[in-house]
Amino acid sequence: MGMESKWIWKDGDFVRYEDATLHFLTPGLHYGIGVFEGIRCYQTKSGPAVFRLPEHIRRLRLSAKALGFDTLPFSEEELIEATKGTVAKNGFSECYIRPMIWLDAGGWNLNLDGGRPAIGIAAWEWKNYLGEAALERGVRANVSSYTRHHPNVSMTKAKISGNYVNSFLAKTESVRLGFEEAIMLDPSGYVAECTGANLFVVKDGRIVTTPSAPILEGITRDTLLTLAKELGYEVVEQTIARDQLYMADEVFVCGTAAEVVALREIDFRTIGSGAAGPVTLALQKAYHATVRGAHARSKEWCTPVRNVRDVRRYPAPVRLVRGRRR
Ligand code: PPE
């Protein structure tokens, strides 16, 4: 996968791709203490635009807060500008954007207090997350032997780097078994989500998605819930059991990287007709129109990459929690 770009933004400066390196003794690397985002920029009629940028940056800040960082060196507004700036400086029209906040120093006694966060933003051209044919044909998945995090084992609503060990275990196992994606059950045995995407089921014209408590609440999930309602579908959040997947008319997954992809087979059972079904295709079409500026919702959700303000080091760290601890 080509992840190259010319520039990576790091703590207020653009550094060359080759120079964006970290020291071996970076605590974020040793302990997975970091939070990140995955955002996409699409070409629209009026130039490149970042999809739901403020929502992604807000989740980044809230992830940092849930993980326990006290302060951040940049405000949300600054990070929005820095994200636009990263796309503009690299000259991309369509790209995937990866902002990340990691524990850069301190924290060696497993205590975040006194640790210092650093922030970086990279962008690269990441086209087909689940393979070239995935959008039309769908992919084959299995139910993983690994359970998704219990909400009190990790913070499932936060996009914490360390959470992805769980995703790596599941995805690697599934791919080694010959599947393309893993479906993860929550600690009660109900469907949670995939390794990097949320899951929807279609049954008798009704769209069902899993409740938000044990999952990473995707921004794509929220987008599709809105678009589906606007298309006139009945949409509910409901606990989904494994056999409800097998008996569904359609199952699809969604995420920034994956976009909207059908699961055409689960645990060796063909789902519906064995290809992306009509509801999946309708939502896929609406989603692609929306992200490329060609939908009524686009104006509200697409941030054009122009008039980029220079981002300098924020004068004072932004507090994430009120008051001081002892
Ligand atoms: N669940 C998980 C576990 C997850 O990682 C993602 C995004 C989602 C749901 C969907 O969230 P959203 O993108 O806001 O709709 N996964 C990101 C990282 C994927 C990766 O392989 O890295 C992404 O899609 O950018």
Coordinates of N, CA and C in Angstrom, one line a residue, residues 67 116 139 318:
L67 N -9.4 8.6 27.1 CA -8.2 7.9 27.5 C -7.5 8.5 28.7
R116 N 3.4 13.6 28.2 CA 3.2 14.7 27.2 C 2.6 14.2 25.9
V139 N -18.0 -8.8 0.4 CA -16.9 -9.7 0.9 C -17.4 -10.8 1.7
V318 N -4.9 23.2 25.7 CA -6.3 23.2 25.9 C -6.7 22.1 27.0

